[in-house]
mmCIF file with all atom_site columns, C-alpha atoms in Angstrom:
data_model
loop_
_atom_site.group_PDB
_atom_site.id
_atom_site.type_symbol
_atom_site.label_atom_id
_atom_site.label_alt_id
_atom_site.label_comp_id
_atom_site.label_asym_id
_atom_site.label_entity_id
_atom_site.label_seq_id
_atom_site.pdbx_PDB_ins_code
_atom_site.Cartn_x
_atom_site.Cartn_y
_atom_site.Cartn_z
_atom_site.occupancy
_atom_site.B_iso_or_equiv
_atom_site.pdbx_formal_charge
_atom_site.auth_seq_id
_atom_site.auth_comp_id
_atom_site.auth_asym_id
_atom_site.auth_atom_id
_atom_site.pdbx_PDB_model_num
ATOM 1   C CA . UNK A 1 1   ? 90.201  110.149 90.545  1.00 0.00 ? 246 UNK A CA 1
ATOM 2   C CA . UNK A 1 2   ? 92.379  110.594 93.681  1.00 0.00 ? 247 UNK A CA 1
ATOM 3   C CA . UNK A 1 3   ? 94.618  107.865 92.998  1.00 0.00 ? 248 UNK A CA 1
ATOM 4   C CA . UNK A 1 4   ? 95.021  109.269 89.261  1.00 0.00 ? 249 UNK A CA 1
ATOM 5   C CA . UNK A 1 5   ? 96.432  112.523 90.462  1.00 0.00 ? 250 UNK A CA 1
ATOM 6   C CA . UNK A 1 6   ? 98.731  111.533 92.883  1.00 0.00 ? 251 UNK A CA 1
ATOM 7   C CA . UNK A 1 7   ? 100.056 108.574 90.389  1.00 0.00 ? 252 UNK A CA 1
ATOM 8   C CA . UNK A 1 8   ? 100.294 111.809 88.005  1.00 0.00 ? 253 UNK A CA 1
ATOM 9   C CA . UNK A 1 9   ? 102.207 113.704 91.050  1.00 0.00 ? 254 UNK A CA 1
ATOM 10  C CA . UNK A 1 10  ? 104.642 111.007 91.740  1.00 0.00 ? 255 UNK A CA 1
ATOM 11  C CA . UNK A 1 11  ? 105.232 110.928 88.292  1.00 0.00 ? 256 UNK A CA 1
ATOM 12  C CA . UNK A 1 12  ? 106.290 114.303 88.421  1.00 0.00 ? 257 UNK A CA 1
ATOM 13  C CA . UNK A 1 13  ? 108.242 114.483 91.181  1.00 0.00 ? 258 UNK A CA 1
ATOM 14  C CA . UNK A 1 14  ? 110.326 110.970 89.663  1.00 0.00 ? 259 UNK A CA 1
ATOM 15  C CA . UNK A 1 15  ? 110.689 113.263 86.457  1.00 0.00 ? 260 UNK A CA 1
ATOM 16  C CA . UNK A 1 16  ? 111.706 116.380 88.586  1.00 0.00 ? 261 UNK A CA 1
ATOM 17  C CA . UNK A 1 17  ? 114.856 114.779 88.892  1.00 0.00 ? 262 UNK A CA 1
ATOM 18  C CA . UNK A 1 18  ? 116.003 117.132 91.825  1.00 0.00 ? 263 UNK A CA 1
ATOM 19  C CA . UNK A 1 19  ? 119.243 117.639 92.307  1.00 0.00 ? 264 UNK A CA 1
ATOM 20  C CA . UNK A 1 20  ? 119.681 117.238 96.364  1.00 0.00 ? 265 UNK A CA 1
ATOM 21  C CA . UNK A 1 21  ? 119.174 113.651 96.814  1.00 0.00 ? 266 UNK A CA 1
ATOM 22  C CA . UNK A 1 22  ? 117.938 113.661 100.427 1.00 0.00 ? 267 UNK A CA 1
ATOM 23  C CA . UNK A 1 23  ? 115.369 116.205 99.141  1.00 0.00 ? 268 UNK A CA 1
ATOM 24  C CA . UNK A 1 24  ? 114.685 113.885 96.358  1.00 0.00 ? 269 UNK A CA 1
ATOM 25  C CA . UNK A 1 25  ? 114.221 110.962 97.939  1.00 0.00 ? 270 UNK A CA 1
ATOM 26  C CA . UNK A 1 26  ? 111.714 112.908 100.932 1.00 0.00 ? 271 UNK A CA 1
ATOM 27  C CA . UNK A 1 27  ? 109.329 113.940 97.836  1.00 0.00 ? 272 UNK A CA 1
ATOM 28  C CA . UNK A 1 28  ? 109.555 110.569 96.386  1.00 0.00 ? 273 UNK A CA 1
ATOM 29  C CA . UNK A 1 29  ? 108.853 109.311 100.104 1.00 0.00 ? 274 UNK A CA 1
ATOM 30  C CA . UNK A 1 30  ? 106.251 111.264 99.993  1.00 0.00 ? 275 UNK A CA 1
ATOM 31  C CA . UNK A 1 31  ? 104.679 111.123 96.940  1.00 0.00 ? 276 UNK A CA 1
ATOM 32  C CA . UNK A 1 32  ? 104.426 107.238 97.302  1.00 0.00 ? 277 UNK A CA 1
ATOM 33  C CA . UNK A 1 33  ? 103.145 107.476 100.562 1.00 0.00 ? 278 UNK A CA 1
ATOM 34  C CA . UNK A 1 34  ? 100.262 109.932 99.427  1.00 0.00 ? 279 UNK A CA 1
ATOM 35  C CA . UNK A 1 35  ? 99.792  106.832 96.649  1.00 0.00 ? 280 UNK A CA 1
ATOM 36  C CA . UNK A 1 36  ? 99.568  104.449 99.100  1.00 0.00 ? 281 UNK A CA 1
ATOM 37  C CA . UNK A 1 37  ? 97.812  106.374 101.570 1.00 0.00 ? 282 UNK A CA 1
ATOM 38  C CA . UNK A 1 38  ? 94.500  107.079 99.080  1.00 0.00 ? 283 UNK A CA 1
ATOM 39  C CA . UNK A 1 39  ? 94.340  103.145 98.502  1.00 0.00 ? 284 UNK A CA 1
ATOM 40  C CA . UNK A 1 40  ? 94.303  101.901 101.423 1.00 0.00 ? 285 UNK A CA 1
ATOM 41  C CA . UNK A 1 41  ? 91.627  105.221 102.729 1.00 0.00 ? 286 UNK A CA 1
ATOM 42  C CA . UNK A 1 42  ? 89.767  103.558 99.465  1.00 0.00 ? 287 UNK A CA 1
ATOM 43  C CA . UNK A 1 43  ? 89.312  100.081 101.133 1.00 0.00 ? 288 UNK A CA 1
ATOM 44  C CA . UNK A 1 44  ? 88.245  101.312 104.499 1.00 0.00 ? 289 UNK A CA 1
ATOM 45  C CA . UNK A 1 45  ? 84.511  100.984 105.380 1.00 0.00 ? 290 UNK A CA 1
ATOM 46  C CA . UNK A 1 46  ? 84.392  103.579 108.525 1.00 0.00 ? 291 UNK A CA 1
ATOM 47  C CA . UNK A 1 47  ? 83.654  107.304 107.243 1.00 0.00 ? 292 UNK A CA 1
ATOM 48  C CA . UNK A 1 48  ? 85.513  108.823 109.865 1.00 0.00 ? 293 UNK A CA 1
ATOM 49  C CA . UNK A 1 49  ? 88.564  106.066 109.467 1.00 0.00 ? 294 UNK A CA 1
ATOM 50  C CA . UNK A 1 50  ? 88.251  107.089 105.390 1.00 0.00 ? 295 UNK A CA 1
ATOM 51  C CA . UNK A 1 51  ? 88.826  110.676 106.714 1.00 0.00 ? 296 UNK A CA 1
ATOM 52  C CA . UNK A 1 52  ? 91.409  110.315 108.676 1.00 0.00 ? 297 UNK A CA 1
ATOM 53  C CA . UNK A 1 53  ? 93.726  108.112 105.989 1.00 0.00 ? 298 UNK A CA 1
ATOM 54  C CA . UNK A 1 54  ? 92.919  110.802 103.609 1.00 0.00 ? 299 UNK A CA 1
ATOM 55  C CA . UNK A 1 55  ? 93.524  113.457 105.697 1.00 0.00 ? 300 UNK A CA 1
ATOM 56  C CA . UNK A 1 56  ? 96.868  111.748 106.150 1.00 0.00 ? 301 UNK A CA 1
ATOM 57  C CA . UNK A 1 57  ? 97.267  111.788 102.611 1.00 0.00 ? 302 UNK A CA 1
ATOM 58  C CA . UNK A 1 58  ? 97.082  115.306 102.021 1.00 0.00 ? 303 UNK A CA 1
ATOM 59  C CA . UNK A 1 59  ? 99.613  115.994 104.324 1.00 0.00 ? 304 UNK A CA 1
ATOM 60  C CA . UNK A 1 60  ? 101.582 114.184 102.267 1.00 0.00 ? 305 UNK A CA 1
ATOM 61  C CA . UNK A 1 61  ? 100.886 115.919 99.245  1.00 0.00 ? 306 UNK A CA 1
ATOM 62  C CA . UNK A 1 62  ? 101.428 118.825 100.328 1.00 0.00 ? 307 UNK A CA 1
ATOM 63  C CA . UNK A 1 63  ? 104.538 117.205 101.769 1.00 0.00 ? 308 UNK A CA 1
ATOM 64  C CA . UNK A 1 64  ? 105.429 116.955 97.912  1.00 0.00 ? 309 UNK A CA 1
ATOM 65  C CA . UNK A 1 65  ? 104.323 120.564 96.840  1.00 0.00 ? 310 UNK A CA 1
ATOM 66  C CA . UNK A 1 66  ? 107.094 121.629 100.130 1.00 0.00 ? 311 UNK A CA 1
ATOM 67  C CA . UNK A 1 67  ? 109.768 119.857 98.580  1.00 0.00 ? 312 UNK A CA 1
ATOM 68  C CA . UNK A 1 68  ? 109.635 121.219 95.251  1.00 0.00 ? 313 UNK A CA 1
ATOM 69  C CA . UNK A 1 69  ? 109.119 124.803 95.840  1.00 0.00 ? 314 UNK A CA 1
ATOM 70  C CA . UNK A 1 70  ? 112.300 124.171 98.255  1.00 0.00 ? 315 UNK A CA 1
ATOM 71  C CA . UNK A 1 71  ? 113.960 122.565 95.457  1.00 0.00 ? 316 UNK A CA 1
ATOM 72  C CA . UNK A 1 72  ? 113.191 125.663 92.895  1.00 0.00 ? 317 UNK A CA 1
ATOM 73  C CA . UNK A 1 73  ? 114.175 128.172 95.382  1.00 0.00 ? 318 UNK A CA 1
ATOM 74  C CA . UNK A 1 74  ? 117.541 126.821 95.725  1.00 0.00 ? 319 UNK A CA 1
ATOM 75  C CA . UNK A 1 75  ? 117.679 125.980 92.234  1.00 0.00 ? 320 UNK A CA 1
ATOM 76  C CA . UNK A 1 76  ? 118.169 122.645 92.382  1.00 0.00 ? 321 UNK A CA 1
ATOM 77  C CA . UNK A 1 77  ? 115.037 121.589 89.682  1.00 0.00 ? 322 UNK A CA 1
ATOM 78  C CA . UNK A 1 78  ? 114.050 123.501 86.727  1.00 0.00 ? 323 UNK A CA 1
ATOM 79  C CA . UNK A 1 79  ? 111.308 126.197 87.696  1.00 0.00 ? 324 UNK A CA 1
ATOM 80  C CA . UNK A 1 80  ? 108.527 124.885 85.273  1.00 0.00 ? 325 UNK A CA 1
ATOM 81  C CA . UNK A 1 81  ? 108.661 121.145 86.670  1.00 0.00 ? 326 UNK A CA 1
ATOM 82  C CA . UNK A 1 82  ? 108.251 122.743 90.127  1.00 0.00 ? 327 UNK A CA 1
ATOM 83  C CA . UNK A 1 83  ? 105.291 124.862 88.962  1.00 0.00 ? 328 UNK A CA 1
ATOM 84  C CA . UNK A 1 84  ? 103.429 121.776 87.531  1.00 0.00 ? 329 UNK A CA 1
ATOM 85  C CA . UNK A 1 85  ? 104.138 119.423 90.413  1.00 0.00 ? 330 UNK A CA 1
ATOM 86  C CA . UNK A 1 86  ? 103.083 122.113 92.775  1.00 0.00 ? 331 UNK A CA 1
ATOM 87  C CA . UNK A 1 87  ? 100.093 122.561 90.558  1.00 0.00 ? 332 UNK A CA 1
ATOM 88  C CA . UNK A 1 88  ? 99.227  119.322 90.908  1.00 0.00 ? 333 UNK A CA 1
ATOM 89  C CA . UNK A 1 89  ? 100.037 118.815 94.587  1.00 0.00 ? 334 UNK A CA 1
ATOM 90  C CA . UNK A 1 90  ? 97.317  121.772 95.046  1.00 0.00 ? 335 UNK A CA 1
ATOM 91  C CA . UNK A 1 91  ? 94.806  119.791 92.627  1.00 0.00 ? 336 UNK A CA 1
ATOM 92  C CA . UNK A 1 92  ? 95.735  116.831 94.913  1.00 0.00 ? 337 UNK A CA 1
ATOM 93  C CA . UNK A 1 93  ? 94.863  118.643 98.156  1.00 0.00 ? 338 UNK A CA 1
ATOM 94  C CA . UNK A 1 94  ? 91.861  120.204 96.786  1.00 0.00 ? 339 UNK A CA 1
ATOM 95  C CA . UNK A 1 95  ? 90.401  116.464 96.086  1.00 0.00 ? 340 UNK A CA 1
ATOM 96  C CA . UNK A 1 96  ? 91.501  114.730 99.297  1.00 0.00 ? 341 UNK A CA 1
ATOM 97  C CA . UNK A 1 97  ? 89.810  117.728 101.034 1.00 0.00 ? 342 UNK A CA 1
ATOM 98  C CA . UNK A 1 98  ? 86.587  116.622 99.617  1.00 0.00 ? 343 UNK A CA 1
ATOM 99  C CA . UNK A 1 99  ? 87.075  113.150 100.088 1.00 0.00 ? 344 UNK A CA 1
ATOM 100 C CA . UNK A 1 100 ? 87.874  113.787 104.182 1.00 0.00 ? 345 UNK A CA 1
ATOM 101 C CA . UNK A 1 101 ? 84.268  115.274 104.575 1.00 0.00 ? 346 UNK A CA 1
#
């Protein structure tokens, strides 16, 4: 389920389509590192090594939820993409939190 949402967030943040490109391409950054980040916490075998790569990940998603609300602020992305992506960057948080017990 974890790797669902934040293939849903990255999604978002690609469709976002914000308008500062170094601000773009940090959420992307991010995005695909939270991606990346919940795989590879997937394959490890060590609780506390599982906890620490998805602790890692939601730092990264919320990372993600940073950049957009930045992004709306300054008006550089349309206020109801923000509101989802953040939406789902919180979702995303809330899941990795359970996952890093």
């Amino acid at each position: 389920m974890a790797y669902q949402v934040a293939i849903e967030l990255l999604a978002l943040v690609r469709d976002a389509k914000l308008r500062d490109a170094k601000l773009r391409d940090q959420a992307m950054r991010a995005a695909k590192s939270v991606c990346l980040n919940v795989a590879e916490a997937s394959g490890r075998t060590s609780p506390a090594d599982k906890a620490r790569v998805f602790g890692i990940a939601r730092g990264e998603a919320l990372e993600v939820a940073a950049a957009l609300e930045i992004a709306q602020v300054a008006g550089e992305v349309d206020g109801e993409v923000a509101e989802r992506g953040i939406r789902v960057a919180a979702r995303l948080y809330a899941v990795l939190t359970g996952l890093a017990r």
